[in-house]
Amino acid sequence: MLKLIKNGEIYGPEYLGKKDLLIVGNKIGYLAPEIKVPDDFVEIEVIDATDKLVVPGFIDSHVHILGGGGEGSYKTRTPEIQLTDITTAGVTTVIGCLGTDGTTRSMESLLAKARGLEEEGITTYIYTGSYRVPVRTLTGDIQDDLILIDKIIGVGEIALSDHRSSQPTVEDLAKIAAASRVGGILSGKAGIINIHVGDGQRKLDYLEEIISTTEIPISQFLPTHINRNQELFKAGIEYAKKGGFVDLTSSIDSTVSGSALSCSQGLKEMLAAGVSIDNITFSSDGQGSLPVFDEKGQFLGLGVGKLDSLFAEVRKSVNNEGIPLADALKVITSNPARILKLENKGVIKENKDADLVLLKKDTLEIETVIALGKVMIQNKEIKVKGTFQ
Ligand code: ZN
């Protein structure tokens, strides 16, 4: 019930100094310069965080938890994710999505997988739909999905500017955004539309057009894979400067595509170009396939996106790009929590969920991971495994 994390330096994600942190059940109970435990007190587990940094559990807003891929025929469908693929990466909240394949992967299975992971100890949400338009939902209607299904917090990933996209019109997309926005308003959710942006020439044009010709605000969209090539990245900078959110994919780097930027390089360049850190998020695209195509759209080969790339890119942002840790952490903690309206997530504050990661101070290695007050990883040792692991 009670766990006391002693002597850690807290980044919540802003620097809060050296503090003790008391976990009560699944919540952060108290945060104080020193919390002393009387000898005759009830049982309390003390976790020593000397020489460690205590940071919020990470949020990965784009994970193919059910598996994805299949772009090189059936044998290339990626497997379902396992609990420790998530927790060893320091991730305590995932947002699951389908992908290119909305036929053999269904919303019913995605919801069941999300519920399964939650039973195993982490927090999960999902987007309704896949790449394809019309959106194949759970209830038959986007707005109904948001209002009636707790786990559904938005729509996505809808594919644009990609040869695998279902080629929706601007009007198709505006209608989807409207349904997600109203569903979100009526259910107290973000109603975000997560947009997969491909390598196509139209880049973010459709979003720009919807924003300039309808009443839908720019904050309704979270386009992802913005670091996949230089031209899209430049368009992403202009889009973010207008107030849009941009998501960079941590499993993409120059080994996936020659003109891609890593997330850490992308973060550095965006900040230098004047984009607010508050508008930038990272996600892993974990467990999706990473198909590589030639310029004629011919499939060349593929790999699987890993969640551990998420914090690896934050660490590189600090160690290689000189971005302060308190800023770099935002892109996987408080920013996605705010954008996706996950009110108990992404910050270290009293009464918020006890999702925490302990990092080694000098190397920023992930040592201990706590999800909803439960120790999942302790000193790099897996304490909680998935049901079939
Ligand atoms: Zn995608």
Coordinates of C-alpha atoms and ligand atoms in Angstrom, one line a residue:
M1 CA 0.0 0.0 0.0
L2 CA 2.7 2.5 1.0
K3 CA 6.0 3.0 -0.7
L4 CA 8.5 5.7 0.1
I5 CA 11.0 6.8 -2.5
K6 CA 13.8 8.5 -0.6
N7 CA 16.6 10.8 -1.6
G8 CA 15.8 11.1 -5.3
E9 CA 16.0 14.2 -7.4
I10 CA 12.6 14.9 -8.8
Y11 CA 11.9 16.0 -12.3
G12 CA 8.1 16.4 -12.5
P13 CA 9.1 17.0 -15.5
E14 CA 10.3 20.4 -14.3
Y15 CA 13.1 20.3 -11.8
L16 CA 11.7 20.1 -8.3
G17 CA 14.9 19.4 -6.3
K18 CA 15.7 16.6 -3.9
K19 CA 12.5 15.3 -2.4
D20 CA 11.0 12.2 -0.8
L21 CA 7.9 10.8 -2.5
L22 CA 5.3 8.7 -0.7
I23 CA 3.1 6.4 -2.9
V24 CA -0.3 5.6 -1.4
G25 CA -1.9 2.8 -3.3
N26 CA -1.8 3.8 -7.0
K27 CA -1.4 7.6 -6.3
I28 CA 1.4 10.0 -5.5
G29 CA 0.4 10.8 -1.9
Y30 CA 3.0 13.2 -0.6
L31 CA 6.0 15.0 -1.9
A32 CA 8.2 16.7 0.7
P33 CA 11.9 17.6 1.4
E34 CA 12.0 14.8 3.9
I35 CA 9.5 12.2 4.9
K36 CA 10.5 10.3 8.1
V37 CA 8.9 6.9 9.0
P38 CA 8.4 6.3 12.7
D39 CA 9.6 2.9 14.0
D40 CA 6.1 1.8 15.1
F41 CA 4.4 2.9 11.8
V42 CA 2.5 0.5 9.5
E43 CA 4.5 -1.5 6.9
I44 CA 6.1 0.7 4.3
E45 CA 8.5 -0.3 1.5
V46 CA 11.4 2.1 1.2
I47 CA 13.0 2.5 -2.2
D48 CA 16.4 4.2 -2.0
A49 CA 16.8 6.7 -4.8
T50 CA 20.2 8.1 -3.9
D51 CA 22.0 9.2 -7.1
K52 CA 18.8 8.6 -9.0
L53 CA 16.4 10.9 -10.8
V54 CA 12.7 10.3 -10.3
V55 CA 10.7 11.3 -13.4
P56 CA 7.1 10.7 -14.6
G57 CA 6.3 7.3 -16.3
F58 CA 6.5 7.7 -20.0
I59 CA 3.5 8.0 -22.3
D60 CA 3.8 6.4 -25.8
S61 CA 1.0 7.8 -27.9
H62 CA 1.3 5.5 -30.9
V63 CA 1.8 1.8 -30.4
H64 CA 0.6 -1.1 -32.5
I65 CA -0.1 -3.2 -29.4
L66 CA -2.0 -5.8 -31.3
G67 CA 0.7 -6.1 -33.9
G68 CA 0.6 -4.3 -37.2
G69 CA 2.4 -4.4 -40.5
G70 CA 1.6 -7.0 -43.1
E71 CA 2.9 -4.8 -45.9
G72 CA 5.0 -7.6 -47.3
S73 CA 2.1 -10.1 -47.2
Y74 CA 0.7 -12.2 -44.4
K75 CA 4.0 -13.5 -43.0
T76 CA 5.1 -9.9 -42.3
R77 CA 2.3 -9.2 -39.8
T78 CA 4.0 -8.3 -36.6
P79 CA 3.3 -10.1 -33.3
E80 CA 1.3 -8.7 -30.4
I81 CA 3.3 -6.7 -27.9
Q82 CA 4.2 -8.2 -24.5
L83 CA 3.9 -6.3 -21.2
T84 CA 7.7 -6.2 -20.6
D85 CA 8.3 -4.7 -24.1
I86 CA 6.5 -1.7 -22.7
T87 CA 7.6 -1.6 -19.0
T88 CA 11.3 -2.1 -19.7
A89 CA 11.1 1.0 -21.9
G90 CA 9.9 3.0 -18.9
V91 CA 6.5 3.4 -20.6
T92 CA 3.5 3.2 -18.2
T93 CA 0.8 4.5 -20.5
V94 CA 0.3 3.4 -24.1
I95 CA -2.2 4.4 -26.7
G96 CA -2.8 1.5 -29.0
C97 CA -3.7 1.8 -32.7
L98 CA -4.3 -0.4 -35.7
G99 CA -2.4 0.5 -38.9
T100 CA -2.4 -0.3 -42.6
D101 CA -4.5 -3.5 -42.0
G102 CA -8.0 -2.8 -40.6
T103 CA -9.3 -6.1 -42.0
T104 CA -7.5 -8.9 -40.1
R105 CA -7.0 -6.5 -37.2
S106 CA -10.2 -5.3 -35.6
M107 CA -11.3 -2.8 -33.1
E108 CA -12.7 -5.6 -31.0
S109 CA -9.3 -7.3 -30.7
L110 CA -7.6 -3.9 -30.1
L111 CA -9.9 -3.1 -27.2
A112 CA -9.4 -6.6 -25.7
K113 CA -5.6 -6.3 -26.0
A114 CA -5.7 -2.9 -24.3
R115 CA -7.8 -4.3 -21.5
G116 CA -5.4 -7.2 -21.1
L117 CA -2.4 -4.9 -20.8
E118 CA -4.3 -2.9 -18.2
E119 CA -5.1 -6.0 -16.2
E120 CA -1.3 -6.7 -16.3
G121 CA -0.6 -3.4 -14.6
I122 CA -0.2 -0.5 -17.0
T123 CA -2.6 2.2 -18.3
T124 CA -3.9 1.9 -21.9
Y125 CA -6.1 3.8 -24.3
I126 CA -6.9 3.3 -28.0
Y127 CA -7.8 5.2 -31.1
T128 CA -10.7 4.0 -33.2
G129 CA -10.1 3.2 -36.9
S130 CA -7.1 2.3 -39.0
Y131 CA -5.4 3.9 -42.0
R132 CA -8.6 3.6 -43.9
V133 CA -11.5 5.9 -44.6
P134 CA -14.4 5.3 -44.1
V135 CA -13.3 4.6 -40.6
R136 CA -14.3 1.2 -39.4
T137 CA -15.3 1.8 -35.8
L138 CA -16.4 -0.4 -32.9
T139 CA -20.0 0.8 -32.6
G140 CA -20.5 1.9 -36.2
D141 CA -20.0 5.6 -35.5
I142 CA -16.9 7.6 -34.5
Q143 CA -18.8 9.9 -32.1
D144 CA -20.6 7.0 -30.4
D145 CA -17.2 5.2 -30.0
L146 CA -15.8 8.2 -28.1
I147 CA -18.8 8.7 -25.9
L148 CA -19.6 5.1 -25.1
I149 CA -16.2 3.3 -24.9
D150 CA -14.0 4.6 -22.1
K151 CA -10.8 3.5 -23.7
I152 CA -11.3 5.2 -27.0
I153 CA -9.9 8.8 -26.9
G154 CA -9.7 9.7 -30.5
V155 CA -9.4 8.5 -34.1
G156 CA -6.4 7.1 -36.0
E157 CA -4.1 6.6 -37.3
I158 CA -5.7 7.9 -40.5
A159 CA -3.2 7.7 -43.4
L160 CA -2.5 10.8 -45.5
S161 CA 0.1 11.6 -48.2
D162 CA 1.0 8.0 -48.5
H163 CA 0.6 5.4 -51.3
R164 CA -1.0 3.1 -48.6
S165 CA -3.6 5.8 -47.7
S166 CA -7.2 5.2 -48.7
Q167 CA -7.0 8.6 -50.4
P168 CA -9.7 10.4 -48.5
T169 CA -10.8 13.8 -49.7
V170 CA -10.3 16.9 -47.5
E171 CA -14.1 16.8 -46.9
D172 CA -13.9 13.1 -45.8
L173 CA -11.2 14.1 -43.3
A174 CA -13.0 17.2 -42.1
K175 CA -16.1 15.0 -41.3
I176 CA -14.0 12.5 -39.3
A177 CA -12.4 15.4 -37.4
A178 CA -15.8 16.9 -36.6
A179 CA -17.1 13.5 -35.3
S180 CA -14.1 13.0 -33.1
R181 CA -14.1 16.6 -31.8
V182 CA -17.8 16.5 -30.9
G183 CA -17.4 13.0 -29.4
G184 CA -14.5 14.3 -27.3
I185 CA -16.5 17.4 -26.2
L186 CA -19.4 15.2 -25.0
S187 CA -17.2 12.7 -23.2
G188 CA -14.6 15.0 -21.7
K189 CA -11.9 13.4 -23.9
A190 CA -9.4 15.0 -26.3
G191 CA -11.0 13.6 -29.4
I192 CA -7.6 13.8 -31.2
I193 CA -7.2 12.7 -34.7
N194 CA -3.9 10.9 -35.0
I195 CA -2.7 11.3 -38.6
H196 CA -0.2 9.0 -40.2
V197 CA 1.7 11.2 -42.7
G198 CA 3.6 9.4 -45.4
D199 CA 6.3 10.4 -47.8
G200 CA 3.9 11.9 -50.3
Q201 CA 4.2 15.4 -51.8
R202 CA 0.9 16.7 -50.2
K203 CA 2.6 16.4 -46.7
L204 CA 0.3 18.3 -44.3
D205 CA -1.7 20.2 -47.0
Y206 CA -5.0 18.5 -46.0
L207 CA -4.7 19.6 -42.4
E208 CA -3.8 23.1 -43.4
E209 CA -6.9 23.3 -45.7
I210 CA -9.3 22.0 -43.0
I211 CA -7.9 24.5 -40.5
S212 CA -8.2 27.4 -42.9
T213 CA -11.7 26.5 -44.2
T214 CA -13.6 25.0 -41.2
E215 CA -14.0 25.9 -37.6
I216 CA -12.0 22.9 -36.4
P217 CA -9.0 24.1 -34.4
I218 CA -5.5 23.1 -35.3
S219 CA -5.2 21.5 -31.8
Q220 CA -7.6 18.7 -32.9
F221 CA -4.9 16.9 -34.9
L222 CA -1.8 15.1 -33.9
P223 CA 0.1 14.3 -37.1
T224 CA 2.9 11.7 -36.7
H225 CA 6.1 10.5 -38.4
I226 CA 7.0 14.1 -39.1
N227 CA 10.7 13.3 -39.0
R228 CA 10.4 10.7 -41.8
N229 CA 12.0 13.0 -44.4
Q230 CA 13.4 16.5 -44.6
E231 CA 10.6 18.1 -46.7
L232 CA 7.9 16.8 -44.3
F233 CA 10.0 17.9 -41.4
K234 CA 10.2 21.5 -42.8
A235 CA 6.4 21.5 -43.4
G236 CA 6.1 20.3 -39.8
I237 CA 8.0 23.2 -38.5
E238 CA 5.7 25.7 -40.2
Y239 CA 2.6 23.8 -39.1
A240 CA 3.8 23.7 -35.4
K241 CA 4.6 27.5 -35.6
K242 CA 0.9 28.0 -36.4
G243 CA 0.1 26.2 -33.1
G244 CA -0.2 22.7 -34.4
F245 CA 1.1 19.7 -32.5
V246 CA 3.7 17.5 -34.2
D247 CA 4.7 14.0 -33.2
L248 CA 8.1 12.6 -34.1
T249 CA 8.6 8.8 -34.4
S250 CA 11.5 7.5 -32.4
S251 CA 11.9 4.2 -34.3
I252 CA 12.6 6.2 -37.5
D253 CA 16.1 7.3 -38.2
S254 CA 18.5 7.5 -41.1
T255 CA 18.8 3.7 -41.2
V256 CA 15.1 3.4 -42.1
S257 CA 15.2 6.2 -44.7
G258 CA 18.2 8.2 -45.9
S259 CA 16.6 11.6 -45.5
A260 CA 15.0 10.9 -42.1
L261 CA 16.0 12.7 -38.9
S262 CA 16.2 11.0 -35.6
C263 CA 13.8 12.4 -32.9
S264 CA 16.7 14.0 -31.0
Q265 CA 18.0 15.8 -34.1
G266 CA 14.5 16.8 -34.9
L267 CA 13.8 18.2 -31.5
K268 CA 17.0 20.2 -31.6
E269 CA 16.2 21.6 -35.0
M270 CA 12.6 22.4 -34.2
L271 CA 13.5 24.3 -31.0
A272 CA 16.2 26.2 -33.0
A273 CA 13.6 27.1 -35.6
G274 CA 11.4 28.7 -32.9
V275 CA 8.8 25.9 -32.3
S276 CA 7.5 25.8 -28.7
I277 CA 8.6 22.6 -26.9
D278 CA 5.0 22.4 -25.7
N279 CA 3.9 21.5 -29.3
I280 CA 6.3 18.6 -29.8
T281 CA 5.8 14.9 -28.8
F282 CA 7.7 11.7 -29.4
S283 CA 6.1 8.3 -29.9
S284 CA 7.7 5.0 -30.8
D285 CA 5.4 3.5 -33.5
G286 CA 6.3 0.4 -31.5
Q287 CA 5.5 -3.1 -32.7
G288 CA 4.5 -1.7 -36.1
S289 CA 6.5 -2.9 -39.1
L290 CA 8.9 -0.4 -40.6
P291 CA 8.5 -1.1 -44.3
V292 CA 11.1 0.3 -46.6
F293 CA 10.0 1.0 -50.2
D294 CA 12.0 2.2 -53.2
E295 CA 10.9 5.4 -55.1
K296 CA 8.5 3.3 -57.3
G297 CA 6.6 2.1 -54.2
Q298 CA 8.3 -1.4 -54.4
F299 CA 8.6 -3.1 -51.0
L300 CA 12.2 -3.8 -50.1
G301 CA 12.1 -5.2 -46.5
L302 CA 11.1 -4.4 -43.0
G303 CA 11.8 -4.3 -39.3
V304 CA 9.7 -3.9 -36.1
G305 CA 9.5 -0.6 -34.2
K306 CA 10.7 -0.8 -30.6
L307 CA 9.4 1.1 -27.6
D308 CA 12.8 1.4 -26.1
S309 CA 13.7 3.9 -28.9
L310 CA 11.3 6.4 -27.1
F311 CA 13.5 7.2 -24.1
A312 CA 16.7 6.4 -26.0
E313 CA 15.9 9.5 -28.2
V314 CA 15.1 11.6 -25.1
R315 CA 18.4 10.6 -23.6
K316 CA 20.2 11.5 -26.9
S317 CA 18.4 14.8 -26.9
V318 CA 20.1 15.5 -23.5
N319 CA 23.5 13.8 -24.0
N320 CA 24.1 14.6 -27.7
E321 CA 22.0 17.7 -28.4
G322 CA 22.4 19.6 -25.1
I323 CA 18.7 20.0 -24.4
P324 CA 18.0 20.3 -20.7
L325 CA 16.4 17.1 -19.2
A326 CA 13.4 18.9 -17.9
D327 CA 12.6 20.1 -21.4
A328 CA 13.4 16.8 -23.2
L329 CA 11.2 14.8 -20.8
K330 CA 8.2 16.9 -21.7
V331 CA 7.8 15.3 -25.1
I332 CA 7.1 11.9 -23.6
T333 CA 5.3 13.0 -20.3
S334 CA 3.5 16.3 -19.7
N335 CA 3.0 17.1 -23.4
P336 CA 1.2 13.9 -24.5
A337 CA -0.8 14.0 -21.2
R338 CA -2.0 17.5 -21.9
I339 CA -2.6 17.0 -25.7
L340 CA -4.5 13.7 -25.1
K341 CA -6.2 15.1 -22.0
L342 CA -4.9 12.3 -19.6
E343 CA -5.4 14.4 -16.5
N344 CA -3.7 12.0 -14.0
K345 CA -0.7 11.3 -16.2
G346 CA 2.6 12.8 -17.2
V347 CA 3.5 14.8 -14.1
I348 CA 4.8 14.2 -10.6
K349 CA 2.3 15.9 -8.3
E350 CA 0.3 14.9 -5.3
N351 CA -2.9 13.0 -6.2
K352 CA -1.7 12.1 -9.7
D353 CA -1.2 8.5 -10.7
A354 CA 2.0 6.9 -9.2
D355 CA 3.6 6.2 -12.6
L356 CA 7.3 6.8 -12.1
V357 CA 10.7 6.0 -13.6
L358 CA 14.0 6.1 -11.7
L359 CA 17.0 6.9 -13.8
K360 CA 20.6 6.5 -13.0
K361 CA 21.8 10.1 -12.5
D362 CA 25.0 10.1 -14.5
T363 CA 24.0 7.9 -17.5
L364 CA 20.2 8.3 -17.5
E365 CA 19.7 4.6 -17.7
I366 CA 16.3 3.3 -16.8
E367 CA 16.6 1.4 -13.5
T368 CA 13.2 1.1 -11.8
V369 CA 9.7 1.5 -13.3
I370 CA 6.6 1.9 -11.2
A371 CA 3.1 1.7 -12.8
L372 CA 0.1 2.7 -10.8
G373 CA 2.0 2.3 -7.6
K374 CA 3.3 -1.2 -8.5
V375 CA 7.0 -1.9 -9.1
M376 CA 7.2 -3.5 -12.5
I377 CA 11.0 -3.2 -13.0
Q378 CA 13.4 -2.8 -10.0
N379 CA 17.1 -2.1 -10.6
K380 CA 16.7 -3.4 -14.2
E381 CA 15.2 -6.7 -13.0
I382 CA 11.8 -7.5 -14.3
K383 CA 9.4 -7.9 -11.3
V384 CA 6.1 -8.3 -13.2
K385 CA 5.8 -10.3 -16.4
G386 CA 2.9 -10.6 -18.8
T387 CA 0.5 -13.5 -18.5
F388 CA 2.3 -15.6 -21.1
Q389 CA 5.8 -14.5 -20.6
Ligands
ZN1 ZN 1.9 5.2 -39.1

